[in-house]
Amino acid sequence: MSPDPVRGNPVGWSGVRKSALSGNSLAVASMLTWAAGFPAAEILLQTWPPVALLAARLALAVTVMIPIWALIDGPSRVVAARWGHAMSIGGFGLGCGMYLIILAQKLTDPVTVAIIASCAPLTATLLELFSGTRRLKWNFALGVIVSIFGGLIATSAVAPAQLGLGAICAVVSTALFCWASMATARDFPELSQTGRTTITFVGGLLMASALVFVSAYFGFDVLPKTAFDAQQAGMLLIYALISMGLSQVFFIASVGKLGVALSSFHINIAPFYVMVIMVVLGDEWNWTRALGAGIVALAIVLAQDRGARATV
């Protein structure tokens, strides 16, 4: 018998296997939808300042997801939710984290940002160890090492000139995202997956609004350089609702079943998904990145718990 990661109730061995399968499937779905946003952001960043894109992305997601959340959980639960706590998680973890990853992509490129996120398993593992929700086992430790090794192999395909400040932004963003995801899955057990995601997105939107105000005050650009057209609208829909909204719902659900550390292993395969999408759009195939993705997939298998799951 082992505890369910969110509710804490006992589940049998077959339940553990089903939880692992569904948790990994949710993580794959999360990374696939997240990867779809990088090409969309690449197009939008040609004319949008990062802070404006962040605010627009969160505003669209919150506008669509709040009514859906109210239908799923009911208006009374929406009103009674822990809004103050969610504002801190969403504001600092998601708002600042999303701004940094958009800025990182502005300074580098889509695949580079996805590759640099390969530090996520190590960051997430340290978070779980520090919070006492995971005991480090040999297979999991080996999985972390292999996962990072796969990320380093993929990163070797990136020219050093592409890194620098962009890499730093991506690393800090990844750490904030892992912390926010763990806290979201752990601290709002009374809410649905959609509710947990939406309430922290509201905090992110407040932070984004503050960043827009501060940027405008200091004279930075906060408006797109060109008129808003149908192409930008389509890219923003993908970037806000699929790559952020749907992806985060899947990821929080995965964290609830696997723990943030194991779920974050899947982030290291995201560069492969991004590369596939970019190849479809006319980019070149890169065997080094494909090899890195394969090694990370092996790490995910190695790290799977045969016994108890982490408590989130």
C-alpha angles and dihedrals in degrees: 000000000000135000122264105244097234109024099031095225120139118263129186129242092267088051090053091052092048090047091052092048094048092042092054092044090053090049091052090050089048093052094045092053092041091052091055089066097061097070089043091052090048089060095042094048090062088075106009125080109232094244092051091048091051093051094046092047094052094041092055093045094048093046091055099037102047094067090046090050091050090052093049101042101021129246094270093059090047091054094044095048121119094264097165094054091044091054092059094046093044096040100049101023101040105017096049092033094053092046091053094049092049089049090048091054090048089055096042130008139277099266093044092055092048091050094049088056085073087099088072097094093053092045093047092046091053090049092052093045091049092049092046095239096119135044110209112243126188095248092050093047089050089049091053091050093047091046092053089045089055090050091050091051090052091046091055087074090064120089113239090235088068093060125059116092092002090058092050091052091050094049094049090045091053092051092050091047093051092049093047093048093050092047092046094052092043105041104046105049092147092063131077119248088260090050094050091050096044098048092054091045087060088057089049090052091053090052091047090051090052091050091051091051093048092046092051091047091056093046101255122144112268101166131071115263094229136041116279107257139175094272093053090046091054093047091048091051090054093044096047107033104028106026095039112017102038093033093054092048089054092045095050089049089051092048088053090058103034107019124251094274097058093038089053091060086076090062087072091063091053093088088061092051091047091049092051091051091047090049089054087052092052106276124131126265115247117204093194091061090045090053090050090052091051092052091050090051088054089050091055090055092047094050097052111121114238090198136021122009125228116268111238 
